[in-house]
Short mmCIF file of C-alpha atoms in Angstrom, two decimals:
data_model
loop_
_atom_site.label_atom_id
_atom_site.label_comp_id
_atom_site.label_asym_id
_atom_site.label_seq_id
_atom_site.Cartn_x
_atom_site.Cartn_y
_atom_site.Cartn_z
CA MET A 30 53.61 177.96 104.96
CA ASP A 31 54.20 174.67 103.20
CA TYR A 32 56.03 171.77 104.81
CA ARG A 33 58.14 169.03 103.28
CA PRO A 34 59.58 165.80 104.67
CA LEU A 35 63.20 166.04 105.77
CA GLY A 36 64.42 162.86 104.12
CA THR A 37 63.62 159.76 106.17
CA THR A 38 63.75 161.52 109.54
CA GLY A 39 59.97 161.69 109.89
CA LEU A 40 60.25 165.44 110.48
CA HIS A 41 58.24 167.78 108.28
CA VAL A 42 60.01 171.12 108.06
CA SER A 43 58.80 174.48 106.83
CA VAL A 44 60.02 175.22 103.31
CA LEU A 45 61.47 178.43 104.72
CA GLY A 46 64.02 177.88 107.46
CA PHE A 47 65.34 180.56 109.81
CA GLY A 48 69.09 181.00 109.40
CA CYS A 49 70.74 182.31 112.55
CA GLY A 50 74.14 182.94 110.98
CA ASN A 51 76.56 185.80 110.87
CA VAL A 52 75.77 186.88 107.30
CA GLY A 53 72.27 188.18 108.08
CA GLY A 54 73.42 189.01 111.57
CA LEU A 55 70.13 189.59 113.39
CA MET A 56 70.58 186.66 115.79
CA VAL A 57 74.21 187.63 116.40
CA ARG A 58 74.16 191.43 116.61
CA GLY A 59 70.48 192.32 117.02
CA THR A 60 69.10 193.60 120.33
CA PRO A 61 67.36 191.10 122.64
CA ALA A 62 63.98 192.66 121.85
CA LEU A 63 64.56 192.48 118.10
CA ARG A 64 65.79 188.89 118.28
CA GLU A 65 62.75 187.84 120.27
CA ARG A 66 60.35 189.63 117.91
CA ALA A 67 61.99 187.99 114.91
CA VAL A 68 61.75 184.48 116.36
CA ALA A 69 58.17 185.09 117.46
CA ARG A 70 57.21 186.35 114.01
CA ALA A 71 58.94 183.42 112.33
CA LEU A 72 56.88 181.03 114.44
CA GLU A 73 53.70 182.94 113.59
CA LEU A 74 54.54 182.59 109.91
CA GLY A 75 54.81 178.84 110.34
CA ILE A 76 58.59 178.49 110.35
CA ASN A 77 59.53 175.50 112.49
CA TYR A 78 63.23 174.97 111.70
CA PHE A 79 66.02 177.18 113.09
CA ASP A 80 69.63 176.67 112.00
CA THR A 81 72.60 177.82 114.07
CA ALA A 82 76.24 176.91 114.76
CA PRO A 83 79.04 177.62 117.25
CA LEU A 84 80.87 179.51 114.50
CA TYR A 85 78.15 182.15 114.26
CA GLY A 86 79.20 185.01 116.51
CA ALA A 87 81.57 182.78 118.49
CA GLY A 88 78.61 180.95 120.05
CA GLN A 89 76.39 184.00 120.49
CA SER A 90 73.91 182.82 117.87
CA GLU A 91 73.27 179.64 119.86
CA VAL A 92 72.95 181.58 123.12
CA HIS A 93 70.55 184.10 121.62
CA LEU A 94 68.41 181.49 119.86
CA GLY A 95 68.11 179.48 123.04
CA GLN A 96 67.14 182.56 125.03
CA ALA A 97 64.47 183.57 122.53
CA LEU A 98 62.88 180.12 122.34
CA ARG A 99 62.82 179.80 126.13
CA THR A 100 61.33 183.26 126.61
CA LEU A 101 58.63 182.47 124.06
CA ARG A 102 58.17 178.95 125.46
CA ALA A 103 58.22 177.82 121.86
CA GLN A 104 58.60 174.37 120.40
CA ALA A 105 60.75 174.29 117.28
CA TYR A 106 63.23 172.11 115.47
CA VAL A 107 66.81 173.26 116.05
CA GLY A 108 69.86 172.29 114.05
CA THR A 109 73.42 173.14 115.01
CA LYS A 110 76.87 172.07 113.83
CA CYS A 111 80.44 171.27 114.74
CA ARG A 112 83.55 172.53 112.98
CA LEU A 113 86.82 170.87 113.83
CA SER A 114 90.20 172.58 113.93
CA LEU A 115 93.71 171.32 113.19
CA ALA A 116 94.31 170.75 116.90
CA GLU A 117 91.30 168.44 117.09
CA VAL A 118 91.76 166.12 114.13
CA GLY A 119 93.74 163.67 116.26
CA ASP A 120 90.63 163.06 118.36
CA LEU A 121 87.69 163.64 116.05
CA ARG A 122 85.21 161.62 118.09
CA GLY A 123 86.06 163.35 121.33
CA ALA A 124 86.12 166.79 119.74
CA ILE A 125 82.66 166.25 118.22
CA ALA A 126 81.21 165.17 121.56
CA ARG A 127 82.73 168.18 123.32
CA SER A 128 81.44 170.54 120.64
CA LEU A 129 77.90 169.24 121.03
CA GLU A 130 78.02 169.50 124.82
CA ALA A 131 79.07 173.14 124.54
CA SER A 132 76.33 173.84 122.01
CA LEU A 133 73.65 172.23 124.16
CA GLN A 134 74.79 174.34 127.11
CA ARG A 135 74.63 177.54 125.07
CA LEU A 136 71.23 176.62 123.65
CA GLY A 137 69.90 175.52 127.03
CA ARG A 138 68.67 172.24 125.59
CA GLU A 139 69.23 168.57 126.29
CA GLN A 140 68.83 167.59 122.64
CA VAL A 141 68.89 169.07 119.15
CA GLU A 142 66.90 167.71 116.24
CA LEU A 143 69.82 167.94 113.83
CA PHE A 144 73.59 167.92 114.36
CA GLN A 145 75.78 168.57 111.32
CA LEU A 146 79.42 168.54 110.33
CA HIS A 147 80.46 172.08 109.37
CA ASN A 148 83.85 171.19 107.83
CA ARG A 149 84.39 170.89 104.12
CA VAL A 150 84.86 167.40 102.71
CA GLY A 151 87.73 166.43 100.41
CA LEU A 152 89.27 163.34 98.86
CA ALA A 153 92.08 163.90 101.38
CA ARG A 154 92.49 166.05 104.46
CA SER A 155 93.63 169.52 103.51
CA ALA A 156 96.57 171.22 105.16
CA ASP A 157 94.32 174.07 106.26
CA ALA A 158 92.47 171.55 108.49
CA ASP A 159 89.10 172.92 107.46
CA THR A 160 88.75 169.99 105.07
CA LEU A 161 88.28 166.44 106.33
CA SER A 162 88.77 163.40 104.13
CA VAL A 163 85.90 161.21 102.96
CA GLU A 164 87.27 158.38 105.09
CA GLU A 165 87.35 160.54 108.23
CA VAL A 166 83.78 161.66 107.62
CA LEU A 167 82.43 158.16 106.94
CA GLU A 168 84.33 156.60 109.82
CA ASP A 169 85.17 158.83 112.80
CA VAL A 170 82.59 161.56 112.25
CA LEU A 171 79.78 159.13 111.51
CA ALA A 172 80.66 156.96 114.51
CA ALA A 173 80.67 160.01 116.80
CA PHE A 174 77.29 161.17 115.49
CA GLN A 175 75.78 157.71 115.90
CA ARG A 176 77.05 157.57 119.47
CA LEU A 177 75.46 160.93 120.27
CA GLN A 178 72.20 159.76 118.75
CA GLN A 179 72.28 156.64 120.92
CA GLN A 180 72.78 158.88 123.94
CA GLY A 181 69.66 160.83 123.01
CA LYS A 182 71.51 164.11 122.51
CA VAL A 183 70.75 164.38 118.79
CA ARG A 184 67.80 162.99 116.88
CA PHE A 185 69.40 163.06 113.43
CA TYR A 186 72.68 164.05 111.82
CA GLY A 187 73.99 165.45 108.56
CA PHE A 188 76.83 167.32 106.90
CA THR A 189 77.53 170.47 104.95
CA GLY A 190 77.87 169.83 101.22
CA LEU A 191 80.91 171.99 100.57
CA GLY A 192 84.32 170.85 99.42
CA ASP A 193 85.43 168.59 96.59
CA THR A 194 82.48 167.57 94.38
CA ALA A 195 83.61 163.96 94.00
CA ALA A 196 84.12 163.67 97.76
CA LEU A 197 80.69 165.09 98.51
CA ARG A 198 79.09 162.61 96.15
CA ARG A 199 80.87 159.70 97.87
CA VAL A 200 79.52 160.76 101.26
CA VAL A 201 76.01 161.18 99.88
CA GLU A 202 76.08 157.85 98.07
CA ALA A 203 77.17 156.07 101.24
CA GLY A 204 73.64 156.78 102.45
CA THR A 205 74.65 156.98 106.11
CA PHE A 206 73.81 160.62 106.89
CA HIS A 207 70.25 161.86 107.25
CA THR A 208 70.73 165.32 105.72
CA VAL A 209 73.01 167.41 103.56
CA GLN A 210 73.24 171.18 103.26
CA VAL A 211 73.43 172.09 99.57
CA CYS A 212 74.74 175.31 98.05
CA TYR A 213 72.11 176.12 95.40
CA ASN A 214 71.09 179.40 93.88
CA LEU A 215 70.49 181.34 90.66
CA LEU A 216 74.21 182.05 90.33
CA ASN A 217 75.11 178.37 90.60
CA PRO A 218 72.31 175.90 89.78
CA SER A 219 74.64 172.93 89.27
CA ALA A 220 73.37 170.97 92.29
CA ALA A 221 70.18 170.31 90.31
CA HIS A 222 70.78 171.45 86.72
CA ALA A 223 73.53 170.63 84.23
CA VAL A 224 75.58 173.76 83.57
CA PRO A 225 77.30 174.62 80.26
CA PRO A 226 81.01 173.84 79.81
CA GLY A 227 83.10 176.63 81.26
CA PHE A 228 80.46 177.74 83.73
CA PRO A 229 82.22 180.15 86.15
CA ALA A 230 81.40 178.37 89.42
CA GLN A 231 82.00 175.05 91.11
CA ASP A 232 80.09 172.25 89.42
CA PHE A 233 78.25 170.35 92.16
CA ASP A 234 77.25 167.77 89.54
CA GLY A 235 73.63 167.19 90.53
CA LEU A 236 74.27 166.82 94.26
CA LEU A 237 70.58 167.39 94.99
CA ARG A 238 69.57 164.57 92.68
CA HIS A 239 72.03 162.20 94.31
CA ALA A 240 70.72 163.16 97.75
CA GLN A 241 67.17 162.54 96.63
CA ALA A 242 68.14 159.10 95.30
CA ARG A 243 69.46 158.23 98.78
CA GLN A 244 66.37 159.75 100.45
CA MET A 245 68.50 162.31 102.26
CA GLY A 246 66.92 165.52 103.48
CA ALA A 247 68.34 168.46 101.51
CA ILE A 248 68.71 171.87 103.16
CA GLY A 249 69.37 174.80 100.84
CA ILE A 250 72.14 177.20 101.87
CA ARG A 251 73.37 180.43 100.28
CA VAL A 252 70.11 180.61 98.31
CA LEU A 253 70.49 184.41 98.27
CA ALA A 254 74.28 184.17 97.71
CA ALA A 255 74.83 185.97 101.03
CA GLY A 256 72.69 188.87 99.83
CA ALA A 257 74.24 189.30 96.38
CA LEU A 258 71.01 188.08 94.77
CA SER A 259 69.27 191.19 96.01
CA GLY A 260 71.19 192.86 93.18
CA SER A 261 72.66 195.43 95.54
CA ALA A 262 76.14 195.62 97.06
CA SER A 263 74.92 197.62 100.07
CA ARG A 264 74.82 195.83 103.43
CA HIS A 265 72.39 196.24 106.33
CA PRO A 266 74.03 197.56 109.55
CA LEU A 267 73.41 194.20 111.28
CA ALA A 268 74.69 192.13 108.37
CA ALA A 269 78.27 190.93 108.05
CA PRO A 270 80.08 193.83 106.34
CA HIS A 271 82.18 191.51 104.19
CA VAL A 272 81.29 188.06 102.88
CA GLU A 273 83.11 185.50 100.79
CA PRO A 274 81.17 183.68 98.04
CA LEU A 275 80.55 179.95 98.42
CA GLY A 276 80.51 178.03 95.16
CA THR A 277 79.70 181.07 93.01
CA GLY A 278 81.89 183.91 91.70
CA PRO A 279 85.44 184.84 92.70
CA ASP A 280 84.21 187.71 94.87
CA TYR A 281 81.04 189.34 96.16
CA ALA A 282 81.17 192.18 93.62
CA THR A 283 81.13 189.69 90.75
CA ASP A 284 78.13 187.91 92.29
CA VAL A 285 76.26 191.21 92.54
CA GLN A 286 77.12 192.10 88.95
CA ARG A 287 75.75 188.79 87.66
CA ALA A 288 72.68 189.08 89.89
CA GLN A 289 71.87 192.43 88.31
CA GLN A 290 71.60 190.70 84.93
CA LEU A 291 68.76 188.64 86.39
CA ARG A 292 66.65 191.80 86.59
CA VAL A 293 65.21 190.74 83.24
CA LEU A 294 62.88 188.54 85.30
CA VAL A 295 61.53 191.66 87.02
CA GLN A 296 61.39 193.67 83.82
CA GLU A 297 59.38 190.93 82.12
CA GLY A 298 56.96 190.76 85.05
CA VAL A 299 57.89 187.20 85.99
CA VAL A 300 58.69 188.16 89.59
CA GLN A 301 58.40 191.26 91.74
CA ASP A 302 62.07 191.42 92.72
CA LEU A 303 65.29 189.41 92.67
CA THR A 304 64.93 188.11 96.22
CA GLU A 305 61.60 186.58 95.28
CA ALA A 306 63.17 185.02 92.20
CA ALA A 307 66.02 183.51 94.23
CA LEU A 308 63.77 181.94 96.86
CA ARG A 309 61.21 180.60 94.41
CA PHE A 310 64.03 179.16 92.31
CA ALA A 311 65.55 177.34 95.28
CA LEU A 312 62.23 175.79 96.21
CA ASP A 313 61.60 174.69 92.63
CA ALA A 314 63.93 171.73 93.19
CA PRO A 315 61.72 168.84 94.35
CA ALA A 316 64.55 167.35 96.40
CA MET A 317 64.79 170.48 98.57
CA ALA A 318 63.17 170.16 101.98
CA THR A 319 63.83 173.66 103.28
CA VAL A 320 65.86 176.73 102.32
CA LEU A 321 67.67 178.76 104.95
CA VAL A 322 67.42 182.52 104.90
CA GLY A 323 69.47 184.70 107.19
CA VAL A 324 67.81 188.00 107.97
CA SER A 325 68.95 191.40 109.21
CA SER A 326 65.48 192.82 109.85
CA LEU A 327 61.85 191.85 110.27
CA ASP A 328 61.21 193.27 106.80
CA HIS A 329 63.60 190.70 105.35
CA LEU A 330 61.72 187.94 107.12
CA GLU A 331 58.33 189.15 105.90
CA ALA A 332 59.59 189.46 102.32
CA ALA A 333 61.03 185.94 102.37
CA ALA A 334 57.79 184.45 103.69
CA ALA A 335 55.76 186.31 101.07
CA ALA A 336 58.05 185.05 98.32
CA VAL A 337 57.90 181.37 99.24
CA ALA A 338 54.13 181.60 99.57
CA LYS A 339 53.99 182.20 95.80
CA GLY A 340 55.40 178.76 95.08
CA PRO A 341 58.00 177.73 92.47
CA LEU A 342 59.11 179.97 89.62
CA PRO A 343 56.75 180.36 86.65
CA GLU A 344 57.71 178.57 83.43
CA ALA A 345 58.33 181.95 81.81
CA ALA A 346 61.48 182.34 83.94
CA TRP A 347 63.38 179.37 82.59
CA PRO A 348 64.28 180.56 79.06
CA HIS A 349 65.79 183.70 80.59
CA LEU A 350 67.78 181.67 83.11
CA GLN A 351 69.09 179.21 80.54
CA ALA A 352 70.21 182.08 78.31
CA LEU A 353 72.04 183.82 81.16
CA TRP A 354 73.77 180.66 82.36
CA GLN A 355 74.98 180.03 78.80
CA GLN A 356 76.14 183.64 78.55
CA TRP A 357 78.12 183.45 81.79
CA ALA A 358 79.81 180.25 80.62
CA SER A 359 80.77 181.72 77.26
CA ARG A 360 82.29 184.80 78.89
CA ALA A 361 84.31 182.89 81.48
#
C-alpha cells in the first residue's frame, strides 16, 4: 500500500480509503462478524483511513465502525461528517457541535482525525436546505469547526466538494479548510481534466488542481460511480438497491451504459477489468491523497487493493479515454 500526504495536515493516508457508506453497504447491513473481518483485512492491507457519516444507515455505520475498531484494538484515522437540515440553519454553529458530539458517542471516541461538512455548497442557500451558501460555509461552519479543533475533538476539518462549481472554487480558494472531497471518475474527469464542450456531466472546472494549489488534501469520492463503473447494473445484496448519480449521468442506467463503452480498455489489454481501470484512473491525479471505496464483500476489498497496487493507468489508456469523452460530448 502506498501512502500520500493529506494536504498540510501532516497525516499520511493510504491511497485506498475504506468507505463505510450506504452504497457499498457492508458497514451498514453486514453481520458483526463480516464487518469485523472486513476492517481487520483492510488494516492488514495497509488501509489506515476510514470514512463514515451520521447519514450512513442513520448512524449505524458510525456505531459499527467504532465497534469493529475497538474489538480489534486498532489504531486508524477516522473521518466523519455533519449534514445540516432546514431546522438547523438558524443555529449552524450549535448544530455542528451537537452533530459531532453524537458522532463521537456512536463511534466511542473522544476525537476524530477529520470532520467534514456533508452539505452541498452554493452561491446562495437553496430552498431544499441541503445547500449552504459560500458565506455560511466560510463564516459559521468554519468558525464551528475551528472551535471544535481548539477543544481537541477534531484534528482537522474539510468539506464535501458537491454543489455549484463556482461556489466550490470560492471555498477552496479561501484556503481555510484542510481537505475537500472531490467527485472524480472515468465518467466525469472534469475535476482534473478539461472536458469537451457539451460534456454530459457537471463541469467541476479543475477542482483538484485548485485544491492542490491551496495545499488542500483531496479525497476522491464516487470513483466507481456508485458501482456503475463495474459495467454491470446488478447490485450486491448488501449494497444500496437504488443509487442516484453524483456529477455524472442523469440516472444510474445511463452511467452503466457509458461504463460499458470503457470495456475497450479491457479488450485492448490495458487493464484486467473496469473496476481496476476506475481506481487506477482516480489515483493518476497527483493531487489525490486517497480514494474512497465502499465495499459489499471481502472480495470487493481484495480487488480494490490489488488494483491500486498496480499504480496509475498506463499511457495506452489515454487515447481511448479522450476519444470516448469527445464522443459522449458530441452525442449529448
